[in-house]
JSON list of C-alpha atoms in Angstrom, two decimals:
[
{"chain": "A", "resi": 292, "resn": "ASP", "atom": "CA", "xyz": [0.00, 0.00, 0.00]},
{"chain": "A", "resi": 293, "resn": "THR", "atom": "CA", "xyz": [1.33, 3.38, -0.97]},
{"chain": "A", "resi": 294, "resn": "ALA", "atom": "CA", "xyz": [1.83, 5.59, 2.09]},
{"chain": "A", "resi": 295, "resn": "VAL", "atom": "CA", "xyz": [1.91, 9.01, 0.38]},
{"chain": "A", "resi": 296, "resn": "SER", "atom": "CA", "xyz": [0.59, 9.10, -3.14]},
{"chain": "A", "resi": 297, "resn": "GLN", "atom": "CA", "xyz": [0.60, 12.00, -5.56]},
{"chain": "A", "resi": 298, "resn": "THR", "atom": "CA", "xyz": [-1.14, 12.35, -8.87]},
{"chain": "A", "resi": 299, "resn": "PRO", "atom": "CA", "xyz": [-0.23, 12.91, -11.56]},
{"chain": "A", "resi": 300, "resn": "LYS", "atom": "CA", "xyz": [3.37, 11.76, -11.69]},
{"chain": "A", "resi": 301, "resn": "TYR", "atom": "CA", "xyz": [4.09, 13.86, -14.77]},
{"chain": "A", "resi": 302, "resn": "LEU", "atom": "CA", "xyz": [2.36, 17.02, -15.89]},
{"chain": "A", "resi": 303, "resn": "VAL", "atom": "CA", "xyz": [3.17, 18.98, -19.03]},
{"chain": "A", "resi": 304, "resn": "THR", "atom": "CA", "xyz": [1.17, 22.13, -19.61]},
{"chain": "A", "resi": 305, "resn": "GLN", "atom": "CA", "xyz": [1.30, 25.49, -21.33]},
{"chain": "A", "resi": 306, "resn": "MET", "atom": "CA", "xyz": [2.05, 28.81, -19.72]},
{"chain": "A", "resi": 307, "resn": "GLY", "atom": "CA", "xyz": [-1.01, 30.55, -18.36]},
{"chain": "A", "resi": 308, "resn": "ASN", "atom": "CA", "xyz": [-2.92, 27.35, -17.60]},
{"chain": "A", "resi": 309, "resn": "ASP", "atom": "CA", "xyz": [-4.27, 26.37, -14.18]},
{"chain": "A", "resi": 310, "resn": "LYS", "atom": "CA", "xyz": [-3.43, 22.92, -12.84]},
{"chain": "A", "resi": 311, "resn": "SER", "atom": "CA", "xyz": [-3.80, 20.86, -9.67]},
{"chain": "A", "resi": 312, "resn": "ILE", "atom": "CA", "xyz": [-1.69, 18.19, -8.04]},
{"chain": "A", "resi": 313, "resn": "LYS", "atom": "CA", "xyz": [-3.34, 15.85, -5.57]},
{"chain": "A", "resi": 314, "resn": "CYS", "atom": "CA", "xyz": [-1.81, 14.22, -2.54]},
{"chain": "A", "resi": 315, "resn": "GLU", "atom": "CA", "xyz": [-3.20, 11.62, -0.19]},
{"chain": "A", "resi": 316, "resn": "GLN", "atom": "CA", "xyz": [-1.66, 9.83, 2.78]},
{"chain": "A", "resi": 317, "resn": "ASN", "atom": "CA", "xyz": [-3.01, 6.71, 4.46]},
{"chain": "A", "resi": 318, "resn": "LEU", "atom": "CA", "xyz": [-0.72, 6.84, 7.47]},
{"chain": "A", "resi": 319, "resn": "GLY", "atom": "CA", "xyz": [-3.03, 8.72, 9.80]},
{"chain": "A", "resi": 320, "resn": "HIS", "atom": "CA", "xyz": [-0.56, 11.59, 10.08]},
{"chain": "A", "resi": 321, "resn": "ASP", "atom": "CA", "xyz": [-1.62, 15.03, 11.27]},
{"chain": "A", "resi": 322, "resn": "THR", "atom": "CA", "xyz": [0.83, 17.09, 9.24]},
{"chain": "A", "resi": 323, "resn": "MET", "atom": "CA", "xyz": [1.27, 17.35, 5.49]},
{"chain": "A", "resi": 324, "resn": "TYR", "atom": "CA", "xyz": [3.71, 19.38, 3.41]},
{"chain": "A", "resi": 325, "resn": "TRP", "atom": "CA", "xyz": [4.48, 20.52, -0.10]},
{"chain": "A", "resi": 326, "resn": "TYR", "atom": "CA", "xyz": [8.10, 20.84, -1.15]},
{"chain": "A", "resi": 327, "resn": "LYS", "atom": "CA", "xyz": [9.50, 22.11, -4.44]},
{"chain": "A", "resi": 328, "resn": "GLN", "atom": "CA", "xyz": [12.66, 20.63, -5.92]},
{"chain": "A", "resi": 329, "resn": "ASP", "atom": "CA", "xyz": [14.23, 22.75, -8.63]},
{"chain": "A", "resi": 330, "resn": "SER", "atom": "CA", "xyz": [16.51, 21.72, -11.49]},
{"chain": "A", "resi": 331, "resn": "LYS", "atom": "CA", "xyz": [19.56, 21.95, -9.20]},
{"chain": "A", "resi": 332, "resn": "LYS", "atom": "CA", "xyz": [17.87, 19.45, -6.84]},
{"chain": "A", "resi": 333, "resn": "PHE", "atom": "CA", "xyz": [17.36, 22.09, -4.13]},
{"chain": "A", "resi": 334, "resn": "LEU", "atom": "CA", "xyz": [14.42, 21.18, -1.91]},
{"chain": "A", "resi": 335, "resn": "LYS", "atom": "CA", "xyz": [12.44, 24.00, -0.40]},
{"chain": "A", "resi": 336, "resn": "ILE", "atom": "CA", "xyz": [9.36, 23.84, 1.77]},
{"chain": "A", "resi": 337, "resn": "MET", "atom": "CA", "xyz": [6.33, 25.63, 0.37]},
{"chain": "A", "resi": 338, "resn": "PHE", "atom": "CA", "xyz": [3.47, 24.84, 2.74]},
{"chain": "A", "resi": 339, "resn": "SER", "atom": "CA", "xyz": [2.67, 22.85, 5.82]},
{"chain": "A", "resi": 340, "resn": "TYR", "atom": "CA", "xyz": [-0.76, 21.92, 7.15]},
{"chain": "A", "resi": 341, "resn": "ASN", "atom": "CA", "xyz": [-1.60, 20.43, 10.52]},
{"chain": "A", "resi": 342, "resn": "ASN", "atom": "CA", "xyz": [-5.07, 18.95, 10.90]},
{"chain": "A", "resi": 343, "resn": "LYS", "atom": "CA", "xyz": [-6.29, 20.92, 7.89]},
{"chain": "A", "resi": 344, "resn": "GLU", "atom": "CA", "xyz": [-4.90, 24.19, 9.24]},
{"chain": "A", "resi": 345, "resn": "LEU", "atom": "CA", "xyz": [-2.19, 26.14, 7.39]},
{"chain": "A", "resi": 346, "resn": "ILE", "atom": "CA", "xyz": [0.93, 26.30, 9.55]},
{"chain": "A", "resi": 347, "resn": "ILE", "atom": "CA", "xyz": [3.68, 27.32, 7.14]},
{"chain": "A", "resi": 348, "resn": "ASN", "atom": "CA", "xyz": [3.48, 29.44, 4.02]},
{"chain": "A", "resi": 349, "resn": "GLU", "atom": "CA", "xyz": [6.96, 30.16, 2.77]},
{"chain": "A", "resi": 350, "resn": "THR", "atom": "CA", "xyz": [6.89, 33.27, 0.56]},
{"chain": "A", "resi": 351, "resn": "VAL", "atom": "CA", "xyz": [5.23, 31.35, -2.22]},
{"chain": "A", "resi": 352, "resn": "PRO", "atom": "CA", "xyz": [3.43, 33.40, -4.92]},
{"chain": "A", "resi": 353, "resn": "ASN", "atom": "CA", "xyz": [-0.29, 33.53, -4.29]},
{"chain": "A", "resi": 354, "resn": "ARG", "atom": "CA", "xyz": [-0.80, 31.74, -7.60]},
{"chain": "A", "resi": 355, "resn": "PHE", "atom": "CA", "xyz": [-0.12, 28.64, -5.50]},
{"chain": "A", "resi": 356, "resn": "SER", "atom": "CA", "xyz": [-3.04, 27.70, -3.29]},
{"chain": "A", "resi": 357, "resn": "PRO", "atom": "CA", "xyz": [-3.03, 24.59, -1.13]},
{"chain": "A", "resi": 358, "resn": "LYS", "atom": "CA", "xyz": [-6.29, 23.01, -0.10]},
{"chain": "A", "resi": 359, "resn": "SER", "atom": "CA", "xyz": [-6.76, 20.46, 2.64]},
{"chain": "A", "resi": 360, "resn": "PRO", "atom": "CA", "xyz": [-10.29, 19.01, 2.59]},
{"chain": "A", "resi": 361, "resn": "ASP", "atom": "CA", "xyz": [-9.36, 16.60, 5.41]},
{"chain": "A", "resi": 362, "resn": "LYS", "atom": "CA", "xyz": [-6.18, 15.68, 7.20]},
{"chain": "A", "resi": 363, "resn": "ALA", "atom": "CA", "xyz": [-5.43, 12.85, 4.77]},
{"chain": "A", "resi": 364, "resn": "HIS", "atom": "CA", "xyz": [-5.38, 15.10, 1.72]},
{"chain": "A", "resi": 365, "resn": "LEU", "atom": "CA", "xyz": [-3.41, 18.17, 0.71]},
{"chain": "A", "resi": 366, "resn": "ASN", "atom": "CA", "xyz": [-3.87, 19.33, -2.84]},
{"chain": "A", "resi": 367, "resn": "LEU", "atom": "CA", "xyz": [-1.89, 22.04, -4.61]},
{"chain": "A", "resi": 368, "resn": "HIS", "atom": "CA", "xyz": [-3.57, 24.28, -7.14]},
{"chain": "A", "resi": 369, "resn": "ILE", "atom": "CA", "xyz": [-1.48, 26.53, -9.34]},
{"chain": "A", "resi": 370, "resn": "ASN", "atom": "CA", "xyz": [-2.98, 29.39, -11.34]},
{"chain": "A", "resi": 371, "resn": "SER", "atom": "CA", "xyz": [-1.49, 31.10, -14.37]},
{"chain": "A", "resi": 372, "resn": "LEU", "atom": "CA", "xyz": [1.46, 28.76, -14.67]},
{"chain": "A", "resi": 373, "resn": "GLU", "atom": "CA", "xyz": [4.84, 30.26, -15.53]},
{"chain": "A", "resi": 374, "resn": "LEU", "atom": "CA", "xyz": [7.99, 28.71, -17.00]},
{"chain": "A", "resi": 375, "resn": "GLY", "atom": "CA", "xyz": [9.73, 29.11, -13.63]},
{"chain": "A", "resi": 376, "resn": "ASP", "atom": "CA", "xyz": [7.17, 26.84, -12.00]},
{"chain": "A", "resi": 377, "resn": "SER", "atom": "CA", "xyz": [8.73, 23.86, -13.77]},
{"chain": "A", "resi": 378, "resn": "ALA", "atom": "CA", "xyz": [10.08, 21.62, -11.01]},
{"chain": "A", "resi": 379, "resn": "VAL", "atom": "CA", "xyz": [9.37, 18.42, -9.14]},
{"chain": "A", "resi": 380, "resn": "TYR", "atom": "CA", "xyz": [6.80, 18.92, -6.40]},
{"chain": "A", "resi": 381, "resn": "PHE", "atom": "CA", "xyz": [6.88, 16.56, -3.45]},
{"chain": "A", "resi": 382, "resn": "CYS", "atom": "CA", "xyz": [4.13, 15.97, -0.97]},
{"chain": "A", "resi": 383, "resn": "ALA", "atom": "CA", "xyz": [5.08, 14.62, 2.46]},
{"chain": "A", "resi": 384, "resn": "SER", "atom": "CA", "xyz": [3.39, 13.76, 5.73]},
{"chain": "A", "resi": 385, "resn": "SER", "atom": "CA", "xyz": [4.47, 13.20, 9.29]},
{"chain": "A", "resi": 386, "resn": "PRO", "atom": "CA", "xyz": [2.95, 12.78, 12.73]},
{"chain": "A", "resi": 387, "resn": "SER", "atom": "CA", "xyz": [2.95, 16.01, 14.75]},
{"chain": "A", "resi": 388, "resn": "GLY", "atom": "CA", "xyz": [6.22, 17.01, 16.42]},
{"chain": "A", "resi": 389, "resn": "PRO", "atom": "CA", "xyz": [9.88, 16.92, 15.47]},
{"chain": "A", "resi": 390, "resn": "ASN", "atom": "CA", "xyz": [10.78, 13.38, 16.51]},
{"chain": "A", "resi": 391, "resn": "THR", "atom": "CA", "xyz": [9.17, 11.95, 13.47]},
{"chain": "A", "resi": 392, "resn": "GLU", "atom": "CA", "xyz": [10.00, 10.77, 10.06]},
{"chain": "A", "resi": 393, "resn": "ALA", "atom": "CA", "xyz": [8.55, 12.66, 7.14]},
{"chain": "A", "resi": 394, "resn": "PHE", "atom": "CA", "xyz": [7.29, 10.27, 4.47]},
{"chain": "A", "resi": 395, "resn": "PHE", "atom": "CA", "xyz": [7.55, 11.58, 0.93]},
{"chain": "A", "resi": 396, "resn": "GLY", "atom": "CA", "xyz": [5.50, 10.87, -2.14]},
{"chain": "A", "resi": 397, "resn": "GLN", "atom": "CA", "xyz": [7.19, 9.99, -5.42]},
{"chain": "A", "resi": 398, "resn": "GLY", "atom": "CA", "xyz": [6.94, 13.51, -6.73]},
{"chain": "A", "resi": 399, "resn": "THR", "atom": "CA", "xyz": [5.13, 15.23, -9.58]},
{"chain": "A", "resi": 400, "resn": "ARG", "atom": "CA", "xyz": [7.34, 16.47, -12.37]},
{"chain": "A", "resi": 401, "resn": "LEU", "atom": "CA", "xyz": [5.73, 19.64, -13.69]},
{"chain": "A", "resi": 402, "resn": "THR", "atom": "CA", "xyz": [6.94, 21.02, -17.01]},
{"chain": "A", "resi": 403, "resn": "VAL", "atom": "CA", "xyz": [5.58, 24.33, -18.21]},
{"chain": "A", "resi": 404, "resn": "VAL", "atom": "CA", "xyz": [6.11, 25.02, -21.91]},
{"chain": "B", "resi": 5, "resn": "GLY", "atom": "CA", "xyz": [18.51, 32.09, 10.22]},
{"chain": "B", "resi": 6, "resn": "GLU", "atom": "CA", "xyz": [17.72, 28.71, 8.80]},
{"chain": "B", "resi": 7, "resn": "ASP", "atom": "CA", "xyz": [20.39, 27.23, 6.63]},
{"chain": "B", "resi": 8, "resn": "VAL", "atom": "CA", "xyz": [21.74, 23.75, 5.97]},
{"chain": "B", "resi": 9, "resn": "GLU", "atom": "CA", "xyz": [24.80, 23.33, 3.74]},
{"chain": "B", "resi": 10, "resn": "GLN", "atom": "CA", "xyz": [26.42, 20.35, 2.08]},
{"chain": "B", "resi": 11, "resn": "SER", "atom": "CA", "xyz": [29.06, 19.83, -0.55]},
{"chain": "B", "resi": 12, "resn": "LEU", "atom": "CA", "xyz": [27.48, 19.00, -3.89]},
{"chain": "B", "resi": 13, "resn": "PHE", "atom": "CA", "xyz": [29.49, 16.04, -5.15]},
{"chain": "B", "resi": 14, "resn": "LEU", "atom": "CA", "xyz": [31.43, 13.05, -3.85]},
{"chain": "B", "resi": 15, "resn": "SER", "atom": "CA", "xyz": [33.02, 10.27, -5.87]},
{"chain": "B", "resi": 16, "resn": "VAL", "atom": "CA", "xyz": [34.35, 7.08, -4.32]},
{"chain": "B", "resi": 17, "resn": "ARG", "atom": "CA", "xyz": [35.42, 3.60, -5.43]},
{"chain": "B", "resi": 18, "resn": "GLU", "atom": "CA", "xyz": [33.31, 0.58, -4.62]},
{"chain": "B", "resi": 19, "resn": "GLY", "atom": "CA", "xyz": [34.35, -0.89, -1.27]},
{"chain": "B", "resi": 20, "resn": "ASP", "atom": "CA", "xyz": [35.68, 2.39, 0.09]},
{"chain": "B", "resi": 21, "resn": "SER", "atom": "CA", "xyz": [34.00, 4.40, 2.83]},
{"chain": "B", "resi": 22, "resn": "SER", "atom": "CA", "xyz": [32.06, 7.53, 1.90]},
{"chain": "B", "resi": 23, "resn": "VAL", "atom": "CA", "xyz": [31.75, 10.50, 4.22]},
{"chain": "B", "resi": 24, "resn": "ILE", "atom": "CA", "xyz": [29.17, 13.15, 3.48]},
{"chain": "B", "resi": 25, "resn": "ASN", "atom": "CA", "xyz": [29.33, 16.33, 5.54]},
{"chain": "B", "resi": 26, "resn": "CYS", "atom": "CA", "xyz": [26.68, 18.86, 6.51]},
{"chain": "B", "resi": 27, "resn": "THR", "atom": "CA", "xyz": [26.57, 22.05, 8.54]},
{"chain": "B", "resi": 28, "resn": "TYR", "atom": "CA", "xyz": [23.51, 23.78, 9.94]},
{"chain": "B", "resi": 29, "resn": "THR", "atom": "CA", "xyz": [22.97, 27.15, 11.53]},
{"chain": "B", "resi": 30, "resn": "ASP", "atom": "CA", "xyz": [20.21, 26.83, 14.10]},
{"chain": "B", "resi": 31, "resn": "SER", "atom": "CA", "xyz": [21.54, 25.45, 17.37]},
{"chain": "B", "resi": 32, "resn": "SER", "atom": "CA", "xyz": [17.99, 24.81, 18.56]},
{"chain": "B", "resi": 33, "resn": "SER", "atom": "CA", "xyz": [17.52, 22.04, 15.98]},
{"chain": "B", "resi": 34, "resn": "THR", "atom": "CA", "xyz": [16.63, 18.97, 17.98]},
{"chain": "B", "resi": 35, "resn": "TYR", "atom": "CA", "xyz": [16.56, 16.38, 15.23]},
{"chain": "B", "resi": 36, "resn": "LEU", "atom": "CA", "xyz": [18.82, 15.98, 12.22]},
{"chain": "B", "resi": 37, "resn": "TYR", "atom": "CA", "xyz": [18.09, 13.64, 9.36]},
{"chain": "B", "resi": 38, "resn": "TRP", "atom": "CA", "xyz": [19.71, 11.99, 6.37]},
{"chain": "B", "resi": 39, "resn": "TYR", "atom": "CA", "xyz": [17.55, 11.26, 3.36]},
{"chain": "B", "resi": 40, "resn": "LYS", "atom": "CA", "xyz": [18.46, 9.40, 0.16]},
{"chain": "B", "resi": 41, "resn": "GLN", "atom": "CA", "xyz": [17.03, 10.20, -3.26]},
{"chain": "B", "resi": 42, "resn": "GLU", "atom": "CA", "xyz": [17.58, 7.79, -6.13]},
{"chain": "B", "resi": 43, "resn": "PRO", "atom": "CA", "xyz": [17.09, 9.04, -9.70]},
{"chain": "B", "resi": 44, "resn": "GLY", "atom": "CA", "xyz": [13.44, 9.75, -10.48]},
{"chain": "B", "resi": 45, "resn": "ALA", "atom": "CA", "xyz": [12.32, 8.72, -7.01]},
{"chain": "B", "resi": 46, "resn": "GLY", "atom": "CA", "xyz": [11.11, 10.37, -3.83]},
{"chain": "B", "resi": 47, "resn": "LEU", "atom": "CA", "xyz": [13.06, 10.79, -0.64]},
{"chain": "B", "resi": 48, "resn": "GLN", "atom": "CA", "xyz": [13.73, 7.90, 1.68]},
{"chain": "B", "resi": 49, "resn": "LEU", "atom": "CA", "xyz": [14.74, 8.44, 5.28]},
{"chain": "B", "resi": 50, "resn": "LEU", "atom": "CA", "xyz": [18.02, 6.68, 6.03]},
{"chain": "B", "resi": 51, "resn": "THR", "atom": "CA", "xyz": [18.56, 7.66, 9.62]},
{"chain": "B", "resi": 52, "resn": "TYR", "atom": "CA", "xyz": [18.19, 10.48, 12.11]},
{"chain": "B", "resi": 53, "resn": "ILE", "atom": "CA", "xyz": [19.96, 11.61, 15.24]},
{"chain": "B", "resi": 54, "resn": "PHE", "atom": "CA", "xyz": [18.75, 13.50, 18.27]},
{"chain": "B", "resi": 55, "resn": "SER", "atom": "CA", "xyz": [20.79, 16.51, 19.29]},
{"chain": "B", "resi": 56, "resn": "ASN", "atom": "CA", "xyz": [21.86, 15.03, 22.64]},
{"chain": "B", "resi": 57, "resn": "MET", "atom": "CA", "xyz": [23.64, 12.17, 20.86]},
{"chain": "B", "resi": 58, "resn": "ASP", "atom": "CA", "xyz": [27.15, 12.26, 19.40]},
{"chain": "B", "resi": 59, "resn": "MET", "atom": "CA", "xyz": [26.95, 9.17, 17.27]},
{"chain": "B", "resi": 60, "resn": "LYS", "atom": "CA", "xyz": [24.47, 6.71, 15.90]},
{"chain": "B", "resi": 61, "resn": "GLN", "atom": "CA", "xyz": [25.30, 3.52, 14.02]},
{"chain": "B", "resi": 62, "resn": "ASP", "atom": "CA", "xyz": [22.94, 1.49, 11.88]},
{"chain": "B", "resi": 63, "resn": "GLN", "atom": "CA", "xyz": [24.56, -1.32, 9.91]},
{"chain": "B", "resi": 64, "resn": "ARG", "atom": "CA", "xyz": [26.79, 0.33, 7.29]},
{"chain": "B", "resi": 65, "resn": "LEU", "atom": "CA", "xyz": [25.71, 3.83, 8.27]},
{"chain": "B", "resi": 66, "resn": "THR", "atom": "CA", "xyz": [27.35, 5.93, 10.99]},
{"chain": "B", "resi": 67, "resn": "VAL", "atom": "CA", "xyz": [26.12, 9.41, 11.85]},
{"chain": "B", "resi": 68, "resn": "LEU", "atom": "CA", "xyz": [28.39, 11.75, 13.79]},
{"chain": "B", "resi": 69, "resn": "LEU", "atom": "CA", "xyz": [27.12, 14.96, 15.34]},
{"chain": "B", "resi": 70, "resn": "ASN", "atom": "CA", "xyz": [29.30, 17.79, 16.63]},
{"chain": "B", "resi": 71, "resn": "LYS", "atom": "CA", "xyz": [26.73, 20.05, 18.21]},
{"chain": "B", "resi": 72, "resn": "LYS", "atom": "CA", "xyz": [29.28, 22.72, 19.18]},
{"chain": "B", "resi": 73, "resn": "ASP", "atom": "CA", "xyz": [30.35, 23.15, 15.56]},
{"chain": "B", "resi": 74, "resn": "LYS", "atom": "CA", "xyz": [26.87, 22.38, 14.19]},
{"chain": "B", "resi": 75, "resn": "HIS", "atom": "CA", "xyz": [28.38, 19.74, 11.96]},
{"chain": "B", "resi": 76, "resn": "LEU", "atom": "CA", "xyz": [26.79, 16.46, 10.95]},
{"chain": "B", "resi": 77, "resn": "SER", "atom": "CA", "xyz": [28.33, 13.67, 8.90]},
{"chain": "B", "resi": 78, "resn": "LEU", "atom": "CA", "xyz": [27.14, 10.44, 7.34]},
{"chain": "B", "resi": 79, "resn": "ARG", "atom": "CA", "xyz": [29.64, 7.66, 6.83]},
{"chain": "B", "resi": 80, "resn": "ILE", "atom": "CA", "xyz": [28.74, 4.75, 4.56]},
{"chain": "B", "resi": 81, "resn": "ALA", "atom": "CA", "xyz": [31.05, 1.77, 5.03]},
{"chain": "B", "resi": 82, "resn": "ASP", "atom": "CA", "xyz": [31.88, -0.57, 2.14]},
{"chain": "B", "resi": 83, "resn": "THR", "atom": "CA", "xyz": [30.12, 1.68, -0.38]},
{"chain": "B", "resi": 84, "resn": "GLN", "atom": "CA", "xyz": [28.36, -0.17, -3.18]},
{"chain": "B", "resi": 85, "resn": "THR", "atom": "CA", "xyz": [27.27, 0.98, -6.64]},
{"chain": "B", "resi": 86, "resn": "GLY", "atom": "CA", "xyz": [23.70, 0.78, -5.38]},
{"chain": "B", "resi": 87, "resn": "ASP", "atom": "CA", "xyz": [24.52, 3.56, -2.92]},
{"chain": "B", "resi": 88, "resn": "SER", "atom": "CA", "xyz": [24.89, 6.02, -5.82]},
{"chain": "B", "resi": 89, "resn": "ALA", "atom": "CA", "xyz": [22.22, 8.64, -5.18]},
{"chain": "B", "resi": 90, "resn": "ILE", "atom": "CA", "xyz": [21.74, 12.14, -3.81]},
{"chain": "B", "resi": 91, "resn": "TYR", "atom": "CA", "xyz": [21.96, 12.37, -0.03]},
{"chain": "B", "resi": 92, "resn": "PHE", "atom": "CA", "xyz": [20.16, 15.19, 1.76]},
{"chain": "B", "resi": 93, "resn": "CYS", "atom": "CA", "xyz": [20.90, 16.41, 5.22]},
{"chain": "B", "resi": 94, "resn": "ALA", "atom": "CA", "xyz": [17.89, 18.00, 6.95]},
{"chain": "B", "resi": 95, "resn": "ALA", "atom": "CA", "xyz": [17.40, 19.85, 10.21]},
{"chain": "B", "resi": 96, "resn": "PHE", "atom": "CA", "xyz": [14.13, 20.25, 12.05]},
{"chain": "B", "resi": 97, "resn": "TYR", "atom": "CA", "xyz": [13.68, 23.83, 13.14]},
{"chain": "B", "resi": 98, "resn": "ASN", "atom": "CA", "xyz": [11.43, 24.01, 16.18]},
{"chain": "B", "resi": 99, "resn": "GLN", "atom": "CA", "xyz": [10.54, 27.62, 15.48]},
{"chain": "B", "resi": 100, "resn": "GLY", "atom": "CA", "xyz": [8.15, 27.27, 12.60]},
{"chain": "B", "resi": 101, "resn": "GLY", "atom": "CA", "xyz": [8.08, 23.49, 12.86]},
{"chain": "B", "resi": 102, "resn": "LYS", "atom": "CA", "xyz": [9.68, 22.75, 9.52]},
{"chain": "B", "resi": 103, "resn": "LEU", "atom": "CA", "xyz": [12.28, 20.50, 7.98]},
{"chain": "B", "resi": 104, "resn": "ILE", "atom": "CA", "xyz": [15.01, 22.44, 6.17]},
{"chain": "B", "resi": 105, "resn": "PHE", "atom": "CA", "xyz": [17.08, 20.54, 3.63]},
{"chain": "B", "resi": 106, "resn": "GLY", "atom": "CA", "xyz": [20.65, 20.99, 2.46]},
{"chain": "B", "resi": 107, "resn": "GLN", "atom": "CA", "xyz": [21.41, 21.18, -1.23]},
{"chain": "B", "resi": 108, "resn": "GLY", "atom": "CA", "xyz": [22.07, 17.47, -1.48]},
{"chain": "B", "resi": 109, "resn": "THR", "atom": "CA", "xyz": [25.34, 15.62, -2.10]},
{"chain": "B", "resi": 110, "resn": "GLU", "atom": "CA", "xyz": [25.48, 13.54, -5.24]},
{"chain": "B", "resi": 111, "resn": "LEU", "atom": "CA", "xyz": [27.39, 10.37, -4.42]},
{"chain": "B", "resi": 112, "resn": "SER", "atom": "CA", "xyz": [28.92, 8.55, -7.36]},
{"chain": "B", "resi": 113, "resn": "VAL", "atom": "CA", "xyz": [30.32, 5.08, -6.72]},
{"chain": "B", "resi": 114, "resn": "LYS", "atom": "CA", "xyz": [32.71, 3.74, -9.34]},
{"chain": "B", "resi": 115, "resn": "PRO", "atom": "CA", "xyz": [33.34, 0.00, -9.75]}
]
């Protein structure tokens, strides 16, 4: 059983479009995250939700809007896509607190053309 | 501030030991992690260490922590070609409750 699953795995779209990436975890974790990995492999946190509540929003353009309908899901919607949004987006989840392992999804490779 | 730094590349021969180094800035970090990323895959937790420990060993992996210098290292004994991957150091920052990653060290193991 997949612990953290993201869909789609690959997404190619044109500039200006709006797209969503879905994430679901079946681990019963309270906290979910979105990370962006750029072409140089740098990983940067974008958002964190705890029990459906936004905890972290790291200077991400407001074209990016996370939505957490329940604590097992954290979706990422991106409006007006730009070339610079091309990256791999990783969803992760963890139990609350620092002494915990964050489990990562397989990533969604977004290419904006 | 929140910063985690690693060297970007390391190349070793199969059978040698690999040592990947990491420095972090926030002395309040309580947990420090090593993740492995294989090509096209997500991140897999290898090991973690609590800040009141100096060393942790798990089979071929040894983590050393120098809290005074805010320096963390991962040693892989008897490195195999299957260990070729990118290794990320990460620090949990209590203020803000987030995991900050280093840039990743690309380990290349040559036969």
